[in-house]
PDB file of C-alpha atoms in Angstrom:
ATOM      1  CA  UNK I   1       0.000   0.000   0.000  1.00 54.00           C
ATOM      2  CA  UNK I   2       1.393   3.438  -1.082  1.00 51.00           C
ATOM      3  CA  UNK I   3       0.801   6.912   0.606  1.00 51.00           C
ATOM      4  CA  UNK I   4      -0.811   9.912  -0.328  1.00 54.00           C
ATOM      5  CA  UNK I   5       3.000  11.114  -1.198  1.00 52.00           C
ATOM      6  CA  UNK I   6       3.708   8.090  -3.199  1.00 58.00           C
ATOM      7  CA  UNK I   7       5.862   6.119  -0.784  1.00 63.00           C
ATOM      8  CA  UNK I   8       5.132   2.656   0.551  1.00 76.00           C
ATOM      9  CA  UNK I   9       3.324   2.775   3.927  1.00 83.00           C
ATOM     10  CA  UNK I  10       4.880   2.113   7.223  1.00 92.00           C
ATOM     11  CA  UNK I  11       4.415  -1.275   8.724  1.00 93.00           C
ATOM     12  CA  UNK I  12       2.010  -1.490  11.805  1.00 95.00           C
ATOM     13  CA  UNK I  13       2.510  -4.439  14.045  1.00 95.00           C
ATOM     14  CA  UNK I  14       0.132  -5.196  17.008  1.00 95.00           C
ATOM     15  CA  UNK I  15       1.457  -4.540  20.547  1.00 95.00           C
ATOM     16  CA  UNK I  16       0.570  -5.701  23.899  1.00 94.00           C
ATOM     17  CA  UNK I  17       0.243  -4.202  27.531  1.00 93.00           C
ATOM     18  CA  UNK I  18       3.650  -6.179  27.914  1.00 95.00           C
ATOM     19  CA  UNK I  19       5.135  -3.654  25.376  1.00 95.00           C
ATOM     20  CA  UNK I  20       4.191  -0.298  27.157  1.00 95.00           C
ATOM     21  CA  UNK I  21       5.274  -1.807  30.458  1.00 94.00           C
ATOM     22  CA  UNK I  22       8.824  -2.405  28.997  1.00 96.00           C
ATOM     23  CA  UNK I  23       8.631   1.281  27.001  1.00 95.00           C
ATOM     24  CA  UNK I  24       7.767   2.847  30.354  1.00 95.00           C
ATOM     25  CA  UNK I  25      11.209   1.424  31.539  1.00 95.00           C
ATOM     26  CA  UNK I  26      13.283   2.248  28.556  1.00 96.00           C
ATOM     27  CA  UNK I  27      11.691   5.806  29.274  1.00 95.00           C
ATOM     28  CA  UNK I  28      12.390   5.659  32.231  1.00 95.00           C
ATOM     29  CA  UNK I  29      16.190   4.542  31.417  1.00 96.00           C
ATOM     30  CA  UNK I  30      16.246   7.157  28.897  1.00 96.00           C
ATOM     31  CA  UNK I  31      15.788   9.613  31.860  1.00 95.00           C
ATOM     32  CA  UNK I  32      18.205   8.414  33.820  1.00 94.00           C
ATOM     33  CA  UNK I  33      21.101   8.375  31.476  1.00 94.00           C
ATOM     34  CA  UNK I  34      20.150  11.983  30.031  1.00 93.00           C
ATOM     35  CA  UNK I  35      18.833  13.727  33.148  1.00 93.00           C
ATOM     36  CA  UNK I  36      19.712  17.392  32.630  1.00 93.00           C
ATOM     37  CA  UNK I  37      18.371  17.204  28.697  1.00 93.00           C
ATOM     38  CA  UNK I  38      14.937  15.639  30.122  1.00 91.00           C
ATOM     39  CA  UNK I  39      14.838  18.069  33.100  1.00 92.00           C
ATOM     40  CA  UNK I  40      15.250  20.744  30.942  1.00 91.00           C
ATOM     41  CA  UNK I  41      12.201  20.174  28.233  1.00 89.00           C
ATOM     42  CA  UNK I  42      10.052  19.213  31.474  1.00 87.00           C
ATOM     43  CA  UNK I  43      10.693  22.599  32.883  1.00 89.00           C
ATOM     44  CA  UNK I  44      10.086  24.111  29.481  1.00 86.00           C
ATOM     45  CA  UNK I  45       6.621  22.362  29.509  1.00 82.00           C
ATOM     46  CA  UNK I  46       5.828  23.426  32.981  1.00 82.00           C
ATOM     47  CA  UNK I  47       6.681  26.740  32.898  1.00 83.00           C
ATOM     48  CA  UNK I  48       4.586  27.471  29.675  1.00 79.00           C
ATOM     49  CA  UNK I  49       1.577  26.309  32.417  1.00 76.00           C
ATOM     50  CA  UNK I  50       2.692  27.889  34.677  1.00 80.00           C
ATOM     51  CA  UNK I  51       2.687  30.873  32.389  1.00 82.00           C
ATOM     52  CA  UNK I  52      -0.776  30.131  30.737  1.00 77.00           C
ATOM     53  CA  UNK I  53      -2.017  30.260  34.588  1.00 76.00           C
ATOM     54  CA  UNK I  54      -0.588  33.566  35.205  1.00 80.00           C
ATOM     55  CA  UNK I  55      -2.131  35.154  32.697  1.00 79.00           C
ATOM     56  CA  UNK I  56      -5.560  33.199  33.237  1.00 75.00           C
ATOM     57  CA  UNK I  57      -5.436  34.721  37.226  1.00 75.00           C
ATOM     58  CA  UNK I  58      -4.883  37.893  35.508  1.00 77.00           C
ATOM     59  CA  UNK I  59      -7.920  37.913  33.335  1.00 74.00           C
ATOM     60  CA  UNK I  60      -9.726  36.625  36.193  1.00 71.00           C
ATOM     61  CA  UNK I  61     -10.332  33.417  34.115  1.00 73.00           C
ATOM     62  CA  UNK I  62      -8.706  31.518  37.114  1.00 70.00           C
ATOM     63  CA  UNK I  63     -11.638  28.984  36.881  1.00 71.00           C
ATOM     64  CA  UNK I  64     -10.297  27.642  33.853  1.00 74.00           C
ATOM     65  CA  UNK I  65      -7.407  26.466  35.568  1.00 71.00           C
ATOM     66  CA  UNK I  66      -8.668  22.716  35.621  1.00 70.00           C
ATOM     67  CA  UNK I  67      -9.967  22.200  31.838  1.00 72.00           C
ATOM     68  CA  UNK I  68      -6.582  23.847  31.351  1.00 73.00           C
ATOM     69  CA  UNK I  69      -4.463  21.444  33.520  1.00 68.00           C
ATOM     70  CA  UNK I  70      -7.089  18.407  31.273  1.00 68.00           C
ATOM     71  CA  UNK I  71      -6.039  20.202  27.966  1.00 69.00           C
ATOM     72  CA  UNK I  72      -2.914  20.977  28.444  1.00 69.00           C
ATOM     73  CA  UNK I  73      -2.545  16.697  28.002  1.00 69.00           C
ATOM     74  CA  UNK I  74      -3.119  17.418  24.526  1.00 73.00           C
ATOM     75  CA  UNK I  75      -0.119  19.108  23.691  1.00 78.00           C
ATOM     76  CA  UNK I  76       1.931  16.941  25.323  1.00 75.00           C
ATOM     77  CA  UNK I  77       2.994  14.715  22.241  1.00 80.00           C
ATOM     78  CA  UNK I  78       4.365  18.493  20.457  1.00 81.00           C
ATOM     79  CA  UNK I  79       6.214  19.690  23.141  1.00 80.00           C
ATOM     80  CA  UNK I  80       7.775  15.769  24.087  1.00 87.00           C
ATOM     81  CA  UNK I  81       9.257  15.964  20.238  1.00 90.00           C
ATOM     82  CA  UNK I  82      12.719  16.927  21.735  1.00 90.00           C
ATOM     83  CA  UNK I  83      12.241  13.704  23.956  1.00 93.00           C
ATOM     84  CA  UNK I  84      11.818  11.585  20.688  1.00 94.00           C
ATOM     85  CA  UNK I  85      14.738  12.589  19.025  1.00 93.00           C
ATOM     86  CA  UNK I  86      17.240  12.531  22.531  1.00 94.00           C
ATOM     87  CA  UNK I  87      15.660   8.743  22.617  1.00 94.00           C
ATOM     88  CA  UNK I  88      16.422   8.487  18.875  1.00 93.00           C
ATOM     89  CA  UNK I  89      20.213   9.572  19.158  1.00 93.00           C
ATOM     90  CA  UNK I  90      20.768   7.556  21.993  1.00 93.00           C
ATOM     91  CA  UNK I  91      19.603   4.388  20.363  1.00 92.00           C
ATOM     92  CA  UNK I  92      21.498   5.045  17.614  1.00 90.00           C
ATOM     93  CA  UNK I  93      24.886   6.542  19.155  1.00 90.00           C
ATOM     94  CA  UNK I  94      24.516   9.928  17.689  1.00 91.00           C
ATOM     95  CA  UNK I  95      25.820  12.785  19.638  1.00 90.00           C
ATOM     96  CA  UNK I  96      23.504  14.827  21.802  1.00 90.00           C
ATOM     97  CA  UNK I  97      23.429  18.128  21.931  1.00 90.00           C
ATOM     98  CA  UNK I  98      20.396  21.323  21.614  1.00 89.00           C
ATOM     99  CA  UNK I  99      21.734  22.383  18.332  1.00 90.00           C
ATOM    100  CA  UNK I 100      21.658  18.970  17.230  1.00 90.00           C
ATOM    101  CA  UNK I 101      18.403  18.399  18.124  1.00 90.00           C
ATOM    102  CA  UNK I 102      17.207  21.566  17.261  1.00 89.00           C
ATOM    103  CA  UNK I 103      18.556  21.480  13.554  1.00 89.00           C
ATOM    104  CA  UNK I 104      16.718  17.497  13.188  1.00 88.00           C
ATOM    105  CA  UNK I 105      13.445  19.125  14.329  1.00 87.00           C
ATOM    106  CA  UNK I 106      13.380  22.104  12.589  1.00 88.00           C
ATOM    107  CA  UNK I 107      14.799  20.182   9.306  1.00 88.00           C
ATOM    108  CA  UNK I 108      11.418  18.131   9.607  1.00 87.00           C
ATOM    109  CA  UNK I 109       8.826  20.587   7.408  1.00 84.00           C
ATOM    110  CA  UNK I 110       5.943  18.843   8.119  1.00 90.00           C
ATOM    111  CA  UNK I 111       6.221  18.567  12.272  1.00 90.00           C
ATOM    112  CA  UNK I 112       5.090  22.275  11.605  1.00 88.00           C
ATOM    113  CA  UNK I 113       1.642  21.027  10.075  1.00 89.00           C
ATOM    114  CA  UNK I 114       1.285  18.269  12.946  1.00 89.00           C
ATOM    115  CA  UNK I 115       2.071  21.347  15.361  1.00 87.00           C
ATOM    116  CA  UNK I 116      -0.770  23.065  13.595  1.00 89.00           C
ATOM    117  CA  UNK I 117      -2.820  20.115  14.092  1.00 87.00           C
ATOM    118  CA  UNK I 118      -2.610  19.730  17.629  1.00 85.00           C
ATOM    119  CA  UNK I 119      -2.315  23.439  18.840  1.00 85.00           C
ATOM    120  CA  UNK I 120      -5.777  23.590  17.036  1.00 87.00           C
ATOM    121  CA  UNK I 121      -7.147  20.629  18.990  1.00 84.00           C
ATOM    122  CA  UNK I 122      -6.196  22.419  22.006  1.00 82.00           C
ATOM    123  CA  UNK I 123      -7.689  25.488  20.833  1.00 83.00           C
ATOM    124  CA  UNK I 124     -11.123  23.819  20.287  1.00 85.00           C
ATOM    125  CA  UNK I 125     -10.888  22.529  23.782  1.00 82.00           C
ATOM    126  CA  UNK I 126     -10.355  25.675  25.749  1.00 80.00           C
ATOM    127  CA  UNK I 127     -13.252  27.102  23.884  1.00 82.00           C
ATOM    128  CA  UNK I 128     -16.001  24.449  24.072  1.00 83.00           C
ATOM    129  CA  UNK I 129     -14.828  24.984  28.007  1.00 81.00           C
ATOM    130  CA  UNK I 130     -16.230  28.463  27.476  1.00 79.00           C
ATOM    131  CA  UNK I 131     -19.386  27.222  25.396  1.00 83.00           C
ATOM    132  CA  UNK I 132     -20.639  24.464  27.714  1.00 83.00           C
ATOM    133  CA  UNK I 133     -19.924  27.248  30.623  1.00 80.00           C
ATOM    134  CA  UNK I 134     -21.986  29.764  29.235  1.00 80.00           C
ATOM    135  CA  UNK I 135     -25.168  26.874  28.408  1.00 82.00           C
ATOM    136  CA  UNK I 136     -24.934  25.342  31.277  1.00 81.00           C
ATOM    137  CA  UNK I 137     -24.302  27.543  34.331  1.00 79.00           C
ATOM    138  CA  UNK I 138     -24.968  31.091  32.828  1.00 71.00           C
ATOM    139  CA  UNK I 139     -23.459  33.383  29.832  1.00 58.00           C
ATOM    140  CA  UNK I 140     -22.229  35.958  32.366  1.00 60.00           C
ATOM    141  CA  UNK I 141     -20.974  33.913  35.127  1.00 61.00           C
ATOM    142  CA  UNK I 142     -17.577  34.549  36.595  1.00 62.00           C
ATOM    143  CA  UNK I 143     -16.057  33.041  39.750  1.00 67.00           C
ATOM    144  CA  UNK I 144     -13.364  35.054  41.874  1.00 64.00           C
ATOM    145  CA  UNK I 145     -11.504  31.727  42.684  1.00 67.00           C
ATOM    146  CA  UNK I 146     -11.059  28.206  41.324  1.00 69.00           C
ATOM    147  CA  UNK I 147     -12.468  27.409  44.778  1.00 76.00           C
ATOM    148  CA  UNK I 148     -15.872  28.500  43.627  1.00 77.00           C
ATOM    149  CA  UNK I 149     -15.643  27.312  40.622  1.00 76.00           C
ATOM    150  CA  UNK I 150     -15.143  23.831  41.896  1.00 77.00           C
ATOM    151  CA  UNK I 151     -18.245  24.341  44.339  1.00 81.00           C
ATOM    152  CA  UNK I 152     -20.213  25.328  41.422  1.00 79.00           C
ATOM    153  CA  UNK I 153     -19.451  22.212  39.676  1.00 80.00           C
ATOM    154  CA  UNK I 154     -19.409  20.043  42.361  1.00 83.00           C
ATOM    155  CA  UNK I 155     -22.550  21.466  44.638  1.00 85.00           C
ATOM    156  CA  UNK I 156     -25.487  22.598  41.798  1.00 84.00           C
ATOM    157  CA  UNK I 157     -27.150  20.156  38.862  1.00 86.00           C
ATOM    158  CA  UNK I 158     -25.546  22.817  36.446  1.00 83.00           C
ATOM    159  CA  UNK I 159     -22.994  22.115  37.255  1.00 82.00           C
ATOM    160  CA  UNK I 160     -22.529  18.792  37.943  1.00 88.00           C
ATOM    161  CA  UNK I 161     -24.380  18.234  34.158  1.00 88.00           C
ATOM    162  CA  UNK I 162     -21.516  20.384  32.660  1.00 84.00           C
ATOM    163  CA  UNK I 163     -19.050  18.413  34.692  1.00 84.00           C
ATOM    164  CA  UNK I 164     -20.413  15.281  33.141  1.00 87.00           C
ATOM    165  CA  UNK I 165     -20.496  16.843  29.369  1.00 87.00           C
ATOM    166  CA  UNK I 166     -17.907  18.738  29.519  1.00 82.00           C
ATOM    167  CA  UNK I 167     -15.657  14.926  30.960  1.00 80.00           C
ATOM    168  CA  UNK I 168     -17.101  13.382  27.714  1.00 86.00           C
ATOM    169  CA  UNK I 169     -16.277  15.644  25.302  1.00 84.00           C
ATOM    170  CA  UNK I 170     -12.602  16.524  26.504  1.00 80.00           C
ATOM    171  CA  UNK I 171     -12.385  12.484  26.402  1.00 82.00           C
ATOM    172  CA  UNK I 172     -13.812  12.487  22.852  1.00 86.00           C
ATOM    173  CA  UNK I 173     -11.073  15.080  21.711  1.00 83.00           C
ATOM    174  CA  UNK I 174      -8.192  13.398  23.533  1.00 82.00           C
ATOM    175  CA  UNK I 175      -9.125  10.132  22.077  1.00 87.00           C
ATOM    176  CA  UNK I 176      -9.084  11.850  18.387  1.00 88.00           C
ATOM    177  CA  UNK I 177      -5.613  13.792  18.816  1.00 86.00           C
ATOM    178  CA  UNK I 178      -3.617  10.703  20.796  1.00 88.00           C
ATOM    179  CA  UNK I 179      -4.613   8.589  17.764  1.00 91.00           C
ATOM    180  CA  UNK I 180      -3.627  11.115  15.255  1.00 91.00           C
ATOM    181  CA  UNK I 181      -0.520  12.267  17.050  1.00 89.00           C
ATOM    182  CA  UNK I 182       0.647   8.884  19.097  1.00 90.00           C
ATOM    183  CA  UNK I 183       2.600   7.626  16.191  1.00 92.00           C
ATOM    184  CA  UNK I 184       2.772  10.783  13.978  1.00 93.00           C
ATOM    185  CA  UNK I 185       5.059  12.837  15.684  1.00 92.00           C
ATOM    186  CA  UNK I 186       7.741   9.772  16.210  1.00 93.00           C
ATOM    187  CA  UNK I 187       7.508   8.360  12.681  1.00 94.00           C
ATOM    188  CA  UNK I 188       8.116  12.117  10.966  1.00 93.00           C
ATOM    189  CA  UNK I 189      11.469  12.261  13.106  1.00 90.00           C
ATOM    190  CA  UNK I 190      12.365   9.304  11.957  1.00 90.00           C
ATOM    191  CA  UNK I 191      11.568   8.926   8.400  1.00 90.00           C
ATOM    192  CA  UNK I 192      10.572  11.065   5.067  1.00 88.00           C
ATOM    193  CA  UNK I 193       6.993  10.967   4.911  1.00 91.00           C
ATOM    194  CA  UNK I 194       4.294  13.649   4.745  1.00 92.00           C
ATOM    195  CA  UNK I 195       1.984  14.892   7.913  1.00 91.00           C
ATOM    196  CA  UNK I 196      -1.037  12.893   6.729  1.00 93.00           C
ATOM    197  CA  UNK I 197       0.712   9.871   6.267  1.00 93.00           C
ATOM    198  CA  UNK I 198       1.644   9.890   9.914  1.00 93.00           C
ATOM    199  CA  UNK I 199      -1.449  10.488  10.867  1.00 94.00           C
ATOM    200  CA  UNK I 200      -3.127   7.787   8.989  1.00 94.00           C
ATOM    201  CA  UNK I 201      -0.143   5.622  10.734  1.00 95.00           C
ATOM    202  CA  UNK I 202      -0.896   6.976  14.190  1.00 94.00           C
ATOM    203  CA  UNK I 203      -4.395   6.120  13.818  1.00 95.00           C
ATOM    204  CA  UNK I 204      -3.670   2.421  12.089  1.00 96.00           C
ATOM    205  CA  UNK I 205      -1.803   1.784  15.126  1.00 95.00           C
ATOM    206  CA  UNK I 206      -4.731   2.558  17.840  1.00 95.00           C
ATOM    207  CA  UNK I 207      -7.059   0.360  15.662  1.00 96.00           C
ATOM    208  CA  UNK I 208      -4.519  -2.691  15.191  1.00 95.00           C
ATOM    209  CA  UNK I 209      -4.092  -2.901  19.400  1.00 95.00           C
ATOM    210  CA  UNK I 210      -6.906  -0.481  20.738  1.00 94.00           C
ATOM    211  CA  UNK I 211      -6.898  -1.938  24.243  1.00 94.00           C
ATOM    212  CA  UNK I 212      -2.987  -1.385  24.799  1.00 94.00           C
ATOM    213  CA  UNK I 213      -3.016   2.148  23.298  1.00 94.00           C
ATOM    214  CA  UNK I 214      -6.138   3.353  24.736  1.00 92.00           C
ATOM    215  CA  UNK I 215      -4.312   2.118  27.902  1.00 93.00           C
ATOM    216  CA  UNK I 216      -1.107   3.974  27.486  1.00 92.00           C
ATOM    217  CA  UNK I 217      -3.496   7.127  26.608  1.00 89.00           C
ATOM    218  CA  UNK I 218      -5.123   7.066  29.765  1.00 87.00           C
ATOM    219  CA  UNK I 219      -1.695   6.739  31.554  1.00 89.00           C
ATOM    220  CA  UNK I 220      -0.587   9.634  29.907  1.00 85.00           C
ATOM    221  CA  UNK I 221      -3.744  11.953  30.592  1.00 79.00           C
ATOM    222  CA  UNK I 222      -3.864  10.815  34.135  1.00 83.00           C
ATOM    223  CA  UNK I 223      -0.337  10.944  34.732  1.00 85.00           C
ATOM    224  CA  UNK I 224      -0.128  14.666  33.299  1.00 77.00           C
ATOM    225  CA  UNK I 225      -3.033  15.521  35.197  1.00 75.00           C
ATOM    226  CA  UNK I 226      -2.232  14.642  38.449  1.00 79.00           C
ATOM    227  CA  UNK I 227       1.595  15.922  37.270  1.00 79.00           C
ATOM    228  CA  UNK I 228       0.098  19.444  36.808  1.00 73.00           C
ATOM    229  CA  UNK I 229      -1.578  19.730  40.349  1.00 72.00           C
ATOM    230  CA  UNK I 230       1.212  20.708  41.979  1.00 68.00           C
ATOM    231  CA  UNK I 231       1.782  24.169  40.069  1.00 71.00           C
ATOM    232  CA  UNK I 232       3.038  21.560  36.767  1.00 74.00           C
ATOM    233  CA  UNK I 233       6.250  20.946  38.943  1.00 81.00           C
ATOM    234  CA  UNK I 234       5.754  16.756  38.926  1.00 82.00           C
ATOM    235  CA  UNK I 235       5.843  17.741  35.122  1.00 83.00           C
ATOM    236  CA  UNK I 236       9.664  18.036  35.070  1.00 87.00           C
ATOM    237  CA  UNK I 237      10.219  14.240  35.903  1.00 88.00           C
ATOM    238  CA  UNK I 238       6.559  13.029  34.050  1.00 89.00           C
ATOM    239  CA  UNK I 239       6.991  14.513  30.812  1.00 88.00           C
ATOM    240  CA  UNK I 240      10.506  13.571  30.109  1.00 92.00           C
ATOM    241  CA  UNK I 241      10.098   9.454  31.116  1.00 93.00           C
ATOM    242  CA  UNK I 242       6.245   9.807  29.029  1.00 93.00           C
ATOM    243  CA  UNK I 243       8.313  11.513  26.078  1.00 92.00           C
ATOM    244  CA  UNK I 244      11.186   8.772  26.030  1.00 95.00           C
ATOM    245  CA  UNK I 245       8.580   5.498  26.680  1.00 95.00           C
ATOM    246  CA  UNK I 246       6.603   7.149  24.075  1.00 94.00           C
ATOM    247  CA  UNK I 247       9.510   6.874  21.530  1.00 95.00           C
ATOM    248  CA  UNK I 248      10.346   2.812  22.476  1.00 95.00           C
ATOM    249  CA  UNK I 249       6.594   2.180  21.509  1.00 95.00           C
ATOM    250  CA  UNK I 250       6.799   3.882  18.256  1.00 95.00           C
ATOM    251  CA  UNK I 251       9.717   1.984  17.720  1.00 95.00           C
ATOM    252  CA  UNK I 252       7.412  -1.465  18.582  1.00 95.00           C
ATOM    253  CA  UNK I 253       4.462  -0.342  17.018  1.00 96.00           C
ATOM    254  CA  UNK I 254       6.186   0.677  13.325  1.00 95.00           C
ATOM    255  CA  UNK I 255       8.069  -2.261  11.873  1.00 91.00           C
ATOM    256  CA  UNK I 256      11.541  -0.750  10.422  1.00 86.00           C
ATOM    257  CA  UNK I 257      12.360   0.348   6.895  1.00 78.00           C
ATOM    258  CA  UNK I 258      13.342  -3.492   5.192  1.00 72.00           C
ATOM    259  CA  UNK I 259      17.767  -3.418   4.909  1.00 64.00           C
ATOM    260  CA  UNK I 260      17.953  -0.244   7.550  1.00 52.00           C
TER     261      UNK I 260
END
């Protein structure tokens, strides 16, 4: 089977739970042997929160802080791209270095449109936040505090209704961009094919072995989550071992390139 750009397609081969629990550790190794490099992009990641939040409190949007901490999950796969290649030099002895990786990423013309892709996702997110607020618990309502917010949600049938909606839609969307970004952003480091292709790939994968990759999605989501509580600090060790593991699955989901 040939891609929209012509080329033969990438070889998906199913995986098992086995196969995330042994990524996790190579992530996890990963991390170990390239601490300051995976420290460094997890700060990066956590201070853009950090930042978003600051500038939320200062709009008095400070409510938004939780679908924020849910969506900012999405981006996750973008920002880990420095992981993938630091995985993808170590595995194949390459030297490490920013420059290096900087030049390989920015070489890669179409991790721009993937960018595009998922930065829109996001987008959509943060404002069907807004939407199902202004249905569901009133087009003028504003909240002095996340601690209102939450006993909004949490205390009224408004908003425990847009708690419940607003759960199964972010789901919906996370479910659409991990399978069109899983694989994507991986296999476009790695090899010369367009955007869609990858995505096509990315989604192939989730099909051929739903139960392990809707598994490793929820590990991610939750994981971030519960990483971003703390003011997105736990987000300097999580993202980093997430971004590696994520690599050592692409590289047991995608058979590799016959005679490479």
């Amino acid at each position: 089977m040939t891609s929209v750009s012509g080329k033969v397609d990438p070889v998906v081969r199913r995986i098992s739970t086995a196969d995330i629990a042994e990524a996790l550790g190579q992530g996890l190794r990963d991390f170990q042997a390239m601490p300051l490099y995976g420290l460094l992009f997890g700060a990066l990641y956590a201070g853009g929160g950090v930042a978003i939040l600051l500038c939320l409190t200062a709009f008095g949007l400070v409510y938004l802080a939780y679908p924020l901490a849910a969506g900012f999950a999405l981006i996750g796969p973008f920002v880990a791209i420095g992981l993938y290649e630091l995985s993808r030099r170590r595995e194949t002895g390459q030297p490490i270095s920013l420059p290096a990786i900087w030049s390989t990423v920015i070489s890669r013309g179409e991790i721009g449109w993937m960018a595009f892709v998922t930065l829109f996702v996001f987008v959509i997110w943060m404002y069907q936040v807004r939407l199902l607020i202004a249905l569901l618990i009133g087009l003028n309502a504003s909240f002095s505090s996340l601690r209102e917010f939450i006993t909004v949600v949490l205390t009224t049938n408004e908003g425990l209704v847009f708690l419940a909606i607003g759960n199964v839609v972010g789901a919906a969307l996370s479910l659409i961009l991990f399978s069109l970004t899983v694989v994507s952003f991986p296999l476009l480091l790695d090899r010369d094919v367009d955007f869609v292709t990858a995505m096509i790939t990315s989604v192939r994968a989730v099909v051929t072995s739903p139960v392990p990759m809707i598994g490793w999605a929820a590990i991610i989501v939750v994981l971030l989550i519960v990483s971003s509580l703390p003011y997105f600090l736990g987000l300097l060790v999580t993202l980093p071992v997430l971004g590696h593991a994520t690599w050592h699955l692409y590289r047991r989901i995608v058979a590799p390139v016959p005679n490479s």
